Amino acid sequence: MRKLSMRSLALIIVLFYACATGPKPLEPSSRGPVAAEALLVHASYLAADSLFGRRAGTLHELRAAEYIRREFVRYGLEPAVPGFFQSFSFIDRIEMGPGNALSWALGGVNEHTKLQSDVDFRPLGFSASDQAEGGLVFAGYGISATEPEYDDYAGLDVTGKVVMLLRYSPDGTNPYGPFGEYSPLRKKVLEARERGAAAVIMVTGPADDDEDYLMNLRYDRGGYAGLPVVNLTRQAADRLLAFEHLTIAELQQEINATRLPLSHEVPGVNVSITTDLVPQETESRNVLAALPGTGSLKGQWVVLGAHYDHLGWGGLGSGSMEPNANAIHNGADDNASGTATLLELARYLATNPPTTAVALTADQSTGSPGQSMSKGGKTSPGNRRSIMFQAFGAEEVDLLGSAHVTKHPPVPIDSIVAMLNLDMIGSLAEGRLLIGGAGTTPLWKELLPVLNSDSLNLAYGDEGFGSSDHQSYYLKDKPVLFFSTGEHERYHRPSDDVEFLNFSGMVKVGQLVARVTEELTTRPEPPVFSRVVSSRPVTRRGLAVTLGTIPDHTWDGEGFRISGVRDGGPADKGGLKTGDVILRFGETEVQNIYDYMYVLQAAKAGVPVAILVKRGAEELELEVVPERRRD
Ligand SMILES: [Zn+2]
């Protein structure tokens, strides 16, 4: 048993107390803006094993939401939406429907041989739910590469055919090898679809896995492939190839040995495939509370936000850094730390509504030219903007919660003057605090040094984009501030536990946020939004070029929907707008976000590309010139 430090002993007593009876609410009024012991109680409850990592759409996430609501009620805050909960549903997983079928017949013979669904074959999670029939073609790894020179489609016509492909590449499973960029399943399917295939069959060769199993049915939120895509066991695939006395093992061995394709039509075999996938929706919710303002500024809102969900048990596709761990990801720093601090700020501001712009105080004390802070100045007492506290659900699922509340805001989006986001503020080290969005209004870099009375080491990042909820508000042209102490070795791992949280650091961060909030709610002029012209394009890893588009992850229709474009980027220059859906890029049809990524991967910097977009009811032909990605 690991030796218990005094601190862990104290922790155990509080935890025992908290878990045994549920957190005993501490008196709200008497404390400063943010109290460490309250943070400890909130974070211990939210990051306890009993909430099983608060995965979006689960009962455990709901229990966390109920806890947050109870606290908001206790502080006397008003519901910003009836019952405080703004629910939204999203596709969480996908299941097989009853209609999946696969059979084949030898040329001219009517009798079809059937394979067994979920035993011999299973659709892939991004398969269309559709029916297809056609002659069988074996197309190796389905790779058409220039570097290294290797083409499974050379001299092969797969129009209207059912194309059987091997997973991975002649180099095996190495994603970083020369064939790495050609190996993703979705890339192979796009390649086959763009060549006219009617359906795709995926098989794992024995060189890559000696176990003959079917891939798990997994939903990757990337949209559907536009045609049936199924995975067959090797055994089942060999039954389709039996007429030409070949096996997957022999074909793969030969290709890997010679590095030469062995693609061919399988004479006389006609395959019929029906795929039936049923998306399963689940529900999450944002917890929204309001502290109404007073006087002439009451109609304007400052949003304080933090996401309260995390990864649950982790697993493939969850975002876990240990996807095979299958353990509770407690998410103490991510983001019980931000949620606990949001609760403390809500408690404090509810009992101590801001009266005057704080920055002034600093002026008077230091005599520094604070008065000149752009239109800071004095408000007549009694004029105060309203504050909305937003605890976001499903942040770990492509920022769905904040994307939802910015699409369906409880108050007019124009009345929101700024958004402050707290995500992972529990690991303050050497006073280093990351401040994202610092360039989204000139006010931030004027204000923060004045309010930084704990002399934190503020590290500014100008970008309003980023992998947390402030991005959803920046996309609505709102000045945003992102507070974070940054990633660490426990990030998105089961080890992200309460005992590692730096509570005194969270207090300091919380108090800075309190001061910024007091200033924002009382200063006469709201901050002026400025769009950040960033040198670093917002792109996905491994892309050499960029268009500067922001994907809309809430979109599950056909095509690639844009939720924003980077100012001055190729997309912006090409006339693309928020809400546009890209349907074709050059010659390639774009059915989903992955198709878009792969065609972008093949695009050349400086070479104009014609794209087809859907804007509302109309379709537009535009031209964009991709830019080289600069790291
Ligand atoms: Zn987070």
XYZ file of C-alpha atoms and ligand atoms in Angstrom:
632
model
C 0.000 0.000 0.000
C 1.388 3.356 -1.040
C 2.444 5.561 2.014
C -0.291 8.074 2.732
C 0.797 11.733 2.838
C -1.031 14.079 5.246
C -2.669 15.576 2.190
C -4.017 12.231 0.992
C -5.215 11.460 4.506
C -7.141 14.766 4.604
C -8.411 13.981 1.115
C -9.676 10.556 2.175
C -11.551 11.996 5.151
C -13.261 14.614 2.931
C -13.906 12.016 0.204
C -15.319 9.572 2.716
C -17.514 12.349 4.080
C -18.549 13.497 0.589
C -19.303 10.002 -0.785
C -20.925 8.602 2.321
C -23.561 11.306 2.607
C -23.314 13.121 -0.729
C -21.575 16.450 -0.672
C -22.712 18.508 2.298
C -23.262 21.945 0.899
C -20.987 24.522 2.523
C -22.539 27.904 3.380
C -22.394 29.914 0.140
C -22.090 33.516 1.255
C -19.206 33.797 3.626
C -16.297 32.972 1.415
C -14.131 34.836 -1.104
C -14.711 34.410 -4.839
C -13.341 30.902 -4.936
C -12.754 28.647 -1.962
C -10.442 25.624 -2.156
C -12.560 23.468 0.129
C -15.640 24.007 -2.028
C -13.599 23.188 -5.127
C -12.476 19.999 -3.439
C -16.052 18.956 -2.664
C -17.294 19.678 -6.212
C -14.330 18.072 -7.961
C -14.382 15.041 -5.655
C -18.027 14.431 -6.435
C -17.740 14.964 -10.204
C -14.541 12.950 -10.592
C -15.525 10.141 -8.249
C -15.602 6.595 -9.622
C -19.323 6.624 -8.852
C -19.859 8.979 -11.811
C -17.968 6.599 -14.080
C -16.186 9.334 -16.014
C -19.370 11.245 -17.006
C -19.480 10.070 -20.640
C -21.821 12.158 -22.819
C -25.267 10.672 -23.195
C -25.017 8.405 -20.147
C -26.939 8.418 -16.866
C -23.682 9.354 -15.162
C -23.410 12.532 -17.214
C -27.021 13.227 -16.246
C -26.193 12.793 -12.543
C -23.396 15.313 -12.904
C -25.843 17.707 -14.603
C -28.317 17.251 -11.763
C -25.595 18.036 -9.241
C -24.705 21.227 -11.122
C -28.383 22.236 -11.300
C -28.837 21.614 -7.569
C -25.901 23.920 -6.892
C -27.246 26.657 -9.226
C -30.585 26.468 -7.417
C -28.854 26.649 -4.049
C -27.076 29.841 -5.093
C -30.434 31.374 -5.997
C -29.709 31.614 -9.723
C -32.500 31.674 -12.272
C -32.954 29.011 -14.929
C -31.805 30.427 -18.296
C -34.076 27.798 -19.883
C -37.005 26.065 -18.168
C -35.614 23.592 -15.624
C -32.039 24.746 -16.309
C -31.517 21.845 -18.773
C -31.113 22.487 -22.515
C -31.291 18.977 -23.891
C -30.085 17.869 -27.289
C -29.715 14.496 -28.881
C -26.907 13.099 -30.953
C -25.960 9.817 -32.587
C -23.943 7.947 -30.007
C -23.538 4.552 -31.641
C -24.811 2.477 -34.458
C -26.444 -0.941 -34.429
C -27.206 -3.527 -37.070
C -30.771 -3.607 -38.305
C -32.535 -6.849 -39.347
C -32.008 -6.263 -43.069
C -28.307 -7.052 -43.491
C -27.752 -9.713 -46.143
C -24.992 -10.944 -48.389
C -25.251 -13.691 -50.995
C -23.632 -14.660 -54.234
C -24.352 -16.760 -57.284
C -22.233 -18.293 -59.954
C -22.790 -16.774 -63.445
C -26.218 -17.755 -64.837
C -27.204 -19.884 -61.848
C -30.216 -18.518 -60.015
C -29.471 -20.185 -56.751
C -27.772 -17.786 -54.308
C -25.516 -18.876 -51.476
C -26.084 -16.801 -48.326
C -23.549 -15.679 -45.747
C -24.530 -15.230 -42.154
C -24.855 -11.673 -40.891
C -22.682 -10.870 -37.840
C -20.889 -14.231 -38.244
C -19.452 -14.233 -41.769
C -19.882 -10.534 -42.436
C -20.738 -7.272 -40.704
C -21.203 -3.782 -42.160
C -18.686 -1.077 -41.210
C -20.041 1.733 -39.044
C -19.765 4.315 -41.820
C -21.440 2.146 -44.460
C -24.522 3.490 -46.202
C -27.703 1.532 -45.481
C -28.379 0.431 -49.034
C -28.594 -2.450 -51.514
C -26.063 -3.221 -54.264
C -25.359 -6.032 -56.687
C -22.562 -6.662 -59.126
C -19.772 -8.843 -60.376
C -16.985 -9.536 -57.877
C -13.594 -7.907 -58.384
C -10.522 -8.468 -56.198
C -8.521 -5.196 -56.059
C -5.726 -5.992 -53.640
C -5.204 -3.259 -51.055
C -7.268 -0.790 -53.085
C -4.292 1.551 -53.186
C -3.437 3.858 -56.088
C -0.190 5.508 -55.062
C 2.361 7.596 -56.912
C 4.928 7.643 -54.127
C 5.817 4.701 -53.810
C 4.629 3.738 -57.275
C 1.971 1.109 -56.739
C -1.520 0.908 -58.240
C -4.063 -1.819 -57.492
C -6.458 -0.192 -59.979
C -4.097 -0.172 -62.949
C -6.046 -1.556 -65.918
C -9.023 -2.447 -63.724
C -12.597 -1.269 -64.306
C -14.691 -1.518 -61.180
C -17.736 0.373 -62.426
C -20.837 -1.248 -60.922
C -18.737 -3.986 -59.336
C -18.532 -5.327 -55.818
C -14.891 -4.666 -54.923
C -13.065 -6.896 -52.448
C -10.122 -5.203 -50.711
C -7.455 -6.116 -48.189
C -7.042 -3.903 -45.119
C -3.759 -2.069 -44.519
C -0.983 -2.228 -47.162
C 1.903 -4.285 -48.610
C 3.855 -2.809 -45.690
C 1.489 -4.199 -43.130
C -0.293 -2.159 -40.472
C 2.303 0.592 -40.039
C 0.344 3.894 -40.371
C 3.619 5.834 -40.713
C 5.075 3.705 -43.542
C 5.201 4.838 -47.180
C 1.635 3.524 -47.706
C 0.420 5.024 -44.419
C -1.724 7.739 -45.980
C -3.389 5.229 -48.347
C -4.325 2.700 -45.670
C -7.274 4.256 -43.764
C -10.475 2.291 -44.442
C -12.431 5.405 -45.405
C -9.711 6.437 -47.866
C -9.876 3.051 -49.601
C -13.668 3.239 -49.760
C -13.523 6.736 -51.246
C -11.023 5.504 -53.866
C -13.277 2.558 -54.840
C -16.455 4.703 -54.808
C -14.889 7.375 -56.983
C -14.008 4.649 -59.482
C -17.670 3.602 -59.697
C -17.757 0.614 -57.332
C -21.259 -0.500 -56.283
C -20.117 -1.824 -52.902
C -16.940 -2.644 -51.006
C -15.922 -5.794 -49.126
C -13.033 -5.426 -46.616
C -10.967 -8.433 -45.528
C -8.072 -8.677 -43.032
C -5.175 -10.686 -44.488
C -3.376 -13.268 -42.285
C -0.133 -11.287 -42.655
C -1.764 -8.515 -40.617
C -3.677 -10.574 -38.088
C -3.624 -14.321 -37.721
C -6.993 -14.209 -35.974
C -9.911 -14.265 -38.393
C -12.411 -11.936 -36.754
C -14.937 -9.302 -37.783
C -14.219 -5.662 -36.973
C -16.295 -4.066 -34.199
C -19.214 -2.018 -35.401
C -18.136 1.506 -34.482
C -19.648 4.892 -35.242
C -16.970 7.519 -35.891
C -19.267 10.549 -36.361
C -17.688 11.173 -39.762
C -20.805 10.686 -41.925
C -21.701 7.818 -44.244
C -19.630 6.525 -47.150
C -22.362 6.697 -49.797
C -22.354 2.944 -50.623
C -22.570 -0.422 -48.790
C -19.298 -1.349 -47.073
C -18.994 -4.706 -45.289
C -16.246 -6.602 -43.498
C -15.948 -10.339 -44.296
C -14.038 -12.991 -42.393
C -11.200 -14.521 -44.382
C -13.017 -17.824 -44.341
C -16.107 -16.269 -45.936
C -14.000 -14.348 -48.463
C -12.252 -17.551 -49.466
C -15.665 -19.104 -50.208
C -16.294 -16.318 -52.753
C -12.836 -16.892 -54.274
C -13.097 -20.692 -54.210
C -14.235 -20.831 -57.865
C -10.821 -19.742 -58.993
C -9.046 -21.844 -56.359
C -7.429 -18.856 -54.719
C -7.378 -17.738 -51.107
C -6.886 -14.417 -49.434
C -3.706 -15.772 -47.808
C -2.170 -16.719 -51.172
C -3.147 -13.442 -52.840
C -1.760 -11.366 -49.984
C 1.438 -13.352 -49.730
C 2.099 -12.906 -53.452
C 1.398 -9.165 -53.447
C 3.553 -8.558 -50.363
C 6.396 -10.631 -51.797
C 6.410 -9.111 -55.279
C 5.041 -5.638 -54.437
C 2.959 -6.056 -57.551
C -0.852 -5.872 -57.638
C -2.915 -8.975 -58.368
C -6.194 -7.264 -59.113
C -8.698 -9.146 -61.287
C -12.321 -9.887 -61.902
C -13.481 -13.092 -60.214
C -15.136 -14.732 -63.185
C -18.810 -15.559 -62.912
C -19.332 -14.556 -59.308
C -22.190 -12.119 -58.763
C -22.589 -10.685 -55.271
C -25.645 -9.080 -53.747
C -25.285 -6.998 -50.588
C -27.829 -5.249 -48.389
C -26.649 -3.174 -45.456
C -28.970 -1.988 -42.707
C -27.558 0.187 -39.967
C -29.617 1.885 -37.279
C -28.107 4.967 -35.649
C -28.825 5.102 -31.933
C -29.481 8.528 -30.543
C -28.818 9.509 -26.990
C -29.410 12.688 -25.080
C -27.129 15.139 -23.343
C -27.849 18.564 -21.956
C -26.296 21.904 -21.210
C -27.040 23.239 -17.728
C -27.814 26.953 -18.064
C -28.289 29.423 -15.186
C -28.736 33.175 -15.226
C -27.789 36.030 -12.933
C -29.812 38.898 -14.344
C -28.116 42.279 -14.548
C -29.537 45.650 -13.694
C -30.168 48.986 -15.353
C -29.222 49.928 -18.882
C -26.778 47.075 -19.350
C -29.130 44.336 -18.231
C -29.937 43.257 -21.780
C -26.322 42.386 -22.501
C -24.826 39.056 -21.449
C -21.441 37.711 -20.389
C -21.157 33.917 -20.660
C -19.040 31.850 -18.269
C -18.696 28.280 -19.411
C -17.077 24.920 -18.668
C -17.827 21.433 -19.934
C -18.752 18.801 -17.350
C -18.626 15.609 -19.414
C -15.640 13.351 -19.907
C -14.704 10.026 -21.500
C -16.448 7.447 -19.304
C -14.611 4.120 -19.640
C -12.628 5.410 -22.615
C -12.196 2.879 -25.418
C -11.579 3.088 -29.180
C -12.825 6.343 -30.692
C -13.493 7.927 -27.305
C -10.514 10.240 -27.486
C -8.749 8.340 -24.730
C -4.943 8.365 -24.907
C -5.102 4.775 -23.614
C -7.902 3.446 -25.821
C -7.321 -0.143 -24.705
C -7.331 0.702 -21.000
C -11.066 0.123 -20.460
C -10.952 1.933 -17.094
C -12.869 4.842 -15.597
C -11.468 8.118 -16.912
C -12.305 10.274 -13.904
C -11.574 13.559 -15.684
C -10.586 15.465 -12.540
C -8.615 18.090 -14.417
C -10.662 17.571 -17.608
C -12.923 19.103 -16.634
C -14.093 18.676 -13.068
C -11.587 21.452 -12.285
C -13.291 23.920 -14.638
C -16.804 22.886 -13.618
C -16.012 23.163 -9.889
C -14.592 26.639 -10.448
C -17.606 27.634 -12.556
C -19.816 26.612 -9.607
C -17.759 28.628 -7.170
C -17.896 31.664 -9.471
C -21.659 31.242 -9.780
C -22.016 31.066 -6.000
C -19.805 34.109 -5.441
C -21.267 36.323 -8.169
C -24.813 35.417 -7.147
C -24.139 36.611 -3.607
C -21.805 39.459 -4.600
C -23.107 40.915 -7.865
C -20.415 43.140 -9.427
C -20.902 46.843 -8.782
C -18.064 48.783 -10.426
C -15.406 48.066 -12.995
C -12.545 46.444 -11.051
C -9.789 47.666 -13.350
C -10.499 51.141 -12.045
C -9.517 50.085 -8.539
C -6.175 48.926 -9.924
C -5.749 52.358 -11.579
C -6.460 54.312 -8.488
C -4.067 52.137 -6.501
C -1.209 52.036 -9.039
C -1.935 55.337 -10.734
C -1.244 53.606 -14.041
C -3.320 55.061 -16.925
C -6.166 52.585 -16.406
C -8.703 55.275 -17.073
C -7.503 55.215 -20.635
C -8.337 51.550 -20.943
C -10.441 51.724 -24.101
C -13.677 53.254 -22.956
C -13.229 51.644 -19.491
C -14.292 54.531 -17.377
C -17.105 54.573 -14.849
C -20.605 53.243 -15.138
C -23.258 54.727 -12.980
C -23.793 52.298 -10.107
C -26.672 49.932 -10.686
C -25.830 49.296 -14.345
C -24.653 45.757 -14.771
C -24.713 43.213 -17.577
C -26.356 39.848 -17.001
C -24.244 36.722 -16.554
C -25.067 33.259 -17.909
C -23.357 30.219 -16.433
C -23.181 27.433 -19.014
C -22.081 23.913 -18.074
C -21.710 22.143 -21.421
C -22.522 18.515 -22.091
C -20.847 16.421 -24.827
C -17.783 18.622 -25.239
C -15.710 15.494 -25.713
C -17.935 14.655 -28.709
C -16.867 17.384 -31.111
C -17.998 20.264 -28.849
C -21.652 19.289 -29.410
C -23.018 21.027 -26.299
C -21.566 24.461 -27.015
C -22.299 24.083 -30.736
C -25.928 23.433 -29.752
C -26.310 26.372 -27.337
C -24.745 28.789 -29.854
C -27.187 27.532 -32.479
C -30.120 27.694 -30.011
C -29.128 30.462 -27.582
C -31.536 31.156 -24.669
C -30.979 34.890 -25.302
C -30.382 36.613 -28.666
C -26.845 35.754 -29.769
C -26.257 39.466 -30.509
C -26.826 40.298 -26.843
C -23.861 38.158 -25.798
C -20.812 40.419 -25.490
C -18.138 37.872 -24.508
C -17.544 34.266 -23.438
C -15.061 32.990 -20.855
C -14.235 29.274 -21.004
C -12.561 27.209 -18.267
C -11.191 23.876 -19.394
C -8.463 21.999 -17.469
C -7.356 24.579 -14.921
C -6.244 22.105 -12.259
C -2.556 21.758 -13.057
C -1.091 25.195 -12.458
C 2.695 24.875 -12.452
C 5.104 27.764 -11.969
C 2.072 30.041 -12.230
C 1.810 29.312 -15.958
C -1.696 29.937 -17.257
C -2.604 29.603 -20.959
C -4.911 32.333 -22.158
C -6.476 31.409 -25.514
C -8.496 33.870 -27.590
C -6.307 36.758 -26.443
C -6.511 38.286 -29.915
C -10.314 38.172 -30.218
C -10.693 41.703 -28.794
C -8.048 44.378 -28.132
C -9.418 44.669 -24.585
C -8.031 41.356 -23.311
C -4.337 42.297 -23.493
C -5.104 45.648 -21.872
C -7.238 44.208 -19.118
C -5.521 40.995 -18.060
C -2.196 42.460 -16.910
C -4.124 44.948 -14.742
C -6.289 42.245 -13.197
C -3.520 39.686 -12.777
C -2.986 40.529 -9.126
C -1.701 37.029 -8.373
C 1.083 37.620 -10.905
C 0.280 34.501 -12.797
C 2.567 33.812 -15.735
C 0.055 34.464 -18.517
C 0.881 32.779 -21.837
C -1.253 34.330 -24.564
C -2.547 32.599 -27.645
C -4.447 34.907 -29.974
C -6.524 32.237 -31.726
C -10.232 31.993 -31.074
C -10.275 28.518 -32.585
C -9.286 25.603 -30.424
C -10.384 22.227 -29.141
C -12.738 23.507 -26.479
C -16.075 25.267 -26.167
C -14.905 28.849 -26.684
C -14.484 27.913 -30.383
C -18.258 27.652 -30.753
C -18.620 31.275 -29.595
C -15.696 32.535 -31.639
C -17.431 31.079 -34.689
C -20.300 33.412 -33.788
C -17.894 36.386 -33.810
C -17.757 36.716 -30.033
C -14.698 37.821 -28.058
C -13.616 34.723 -26.138
C -11.140 33.920 -23.405
C -9.941 30.373 -22.846
C -8.361 29.644 -19.470
C -6.303 26.461 -19.172
C -3.264 25.167 -17.332
C -2.656 22.881 -20.326
C -2.213 19.235 -21.130
C -0.077 16.853 -19.087
C 0.847 13.178 -18.839
C -2.564 12.315 -17.297
C -4.530 14.030 -20.086
C -7.352 11.789 -21.344
C -6.081 8.909 -19.228
C -7.645 6.979 -16.326
C -4.988 8.584 -14.108
C -6.560 12.071 -14.337
C -7.618 11.934 -10.683
C -8.559 14.469 -7.990
C -5.435 13.844 -5.955
C -3.325 15.531 -8.628
C -5.356 18.735 -8.730
C -3.661 21.943 -7.623
C -6.522 23.559 -5.675
C -4.687 26.717 -4.715
C -3.889 27.145 -8.411
C -7.583 26.731 -9.266
C -8.401 29.394 -6.679
C -6.000 31.838 -8.344
C -7.365 31.131 -11.826
C -10.924 31.413 -10.538
C -10.233 34.740 -8.894
C -8.727 36.115 -12.100
C -11.846 35.005 -13.974
C -13.990 36.658 -11.276
C -12.156 39.957 -11.759
C -12.465 39.785 -15.541
C -16.174 39.030 -15.174
C -16.714 41.954 -12.791
C -14.998 44.262 -15.245
C -16.927 42.927 -18.236
C -20.294 43.197 -16.557
C -19.883 46.771 -15.358
C -17.781 48.621 -17.907
C -19.899 50.935 -20.091
C -18.623 49.638 -23.436
C -18.653 45.951 -24.394
C -15.427 44.535 -25.843
C -15.030 45.000 -29.594
C -14.700 41.733 -31.504
C -11.660 41.256 -33.681
C -11.202 38.303 -35.988
C -7.752 36.805 -35.635
C -5.824 36.526 -38.904
C -3.741 33.602 -37.837
C -0.563 32.335 -39.444
C -1.337 28.816 -38.265
C -4.151 27.445 -40.402
C -6.677 25.340 -38.576
C -6.107 22.029 -40.242
C -5.993 18.382 -39.412
C -2.785 16.611 -38.650
C -0.820 15.379 -41.625
C -2.386 17.700 -44.207
C 0.155 19.538 -46.354
C -2.316 22.125 -47.594
C -5.264 23.944 -46.126
C -8.393 25.814 -47.128
C -8.936 27.290 -43.667
C -12.385 25.775 -43.085
C -13.876 24.740 -39.737
C -15.934 21.562 -39.867
C -19.488 21.574 -38.496
C -19.433 18.467 -36.320
C -23.132 18.676 -35.616
C -23.844 18.011 -39.320
C -24.782 14.441 -40.201
C -26.185 15.101 -43.662
C -24.404 14.441 -46.953
C -21.344 16.495 -47.843
C -18.966 18.511 -45.680
C -20.650 21.377 -43.818
C -18.615 24.408 -42.766
C -19.219 26.110 -39.447
C -16.667 28.833 -40.137
C -13.833 29.977 -42.391
C -10.515 31.424 -41.364
C -10.276 35.104 -42.180
C -8.172 35.734 -45.272
C -7.757 31.983 -45.878
C -8.282 30.251 -49.240
C -11.891 29.344 -48.452
C -12.644 32.919 -47.428
C -10.963 34.269 -50.564
C -12.857 31.706 -52.664
C -16.188 32.990 -51.333
C -17.056 30.093 -49.030
C -19.371 31.009 -46.165
C -20.439 29.614 -42.802
C -23.152 27.028 -43.398
C -21.999 26.060 -46.900
C -21.953 22.328 -47.650
C -19.142 21.151 -49.949
C -20.534 18.460 -52.294
C -17.675 18.116 -54.789
C -13.991 19.002 -54.664
C -12.420 18.977 -58.119
C -13.620 15.737 -59.707
C -14.304 14.009 -56.383
C -17.743 13.732 -54.780
C -17.606 14.689 -51.075
C -20.029 12.621 -49.026
C -18.538 13.318 -45.587
C -15.751 14.968 -43.571
C -13.301 12.152 -44.319
C -13.810 12.436 -48.087
C -13.069 16.150 -47.727
C -9.906 15.472 -45.752
C -8.635 12.916 -48.284
C -9.220 15.075 -51.338
C -7.540 17.971 -49.541
C -4.603 15.653 -48.806
C -4.188 15.136 -52.556
C -4.578 18.831 -53.443
C -1.558 20.943 -54.403
C -0.764 24.328 -52.871
C -1.355 27.165 -55.345
C -3.313 24.993 -57.838
C -6.908 26.290 -58.198
C -9.689 23.749 -57.574
C -13.334 23.984 -58.633
C -15.720 23.097 -55.820
C -19.475 22.643 -55.742
C -21.232 23.921 -52.623
C -24.811 23.908 -51.477
C -25.864 27.200 -49.884
C -29.418 27.006 -48.647
C -31.447 25.714 -51.595
C -28.977 26.745 -54.301
C -25.823 25.069 -55.592
C -22.793 27.223 -56.420
C -19.613 26.522 -58.371
C -16.695 28.260 -56.637
C -12.934 28.185 -57.076
C -10.440 27.947 -54.241
C -6.641 27.927 -54.242
C -5.303 25.694 -51.435
C -2.441 27.154 -49.372
C 0.602 25.327 -48.047
C 0.196 24.513 -44.377
C 2.819 26.340 -42.332
C 3.749 24.763 -38.973
Zn -11.802 19.192 -21.653
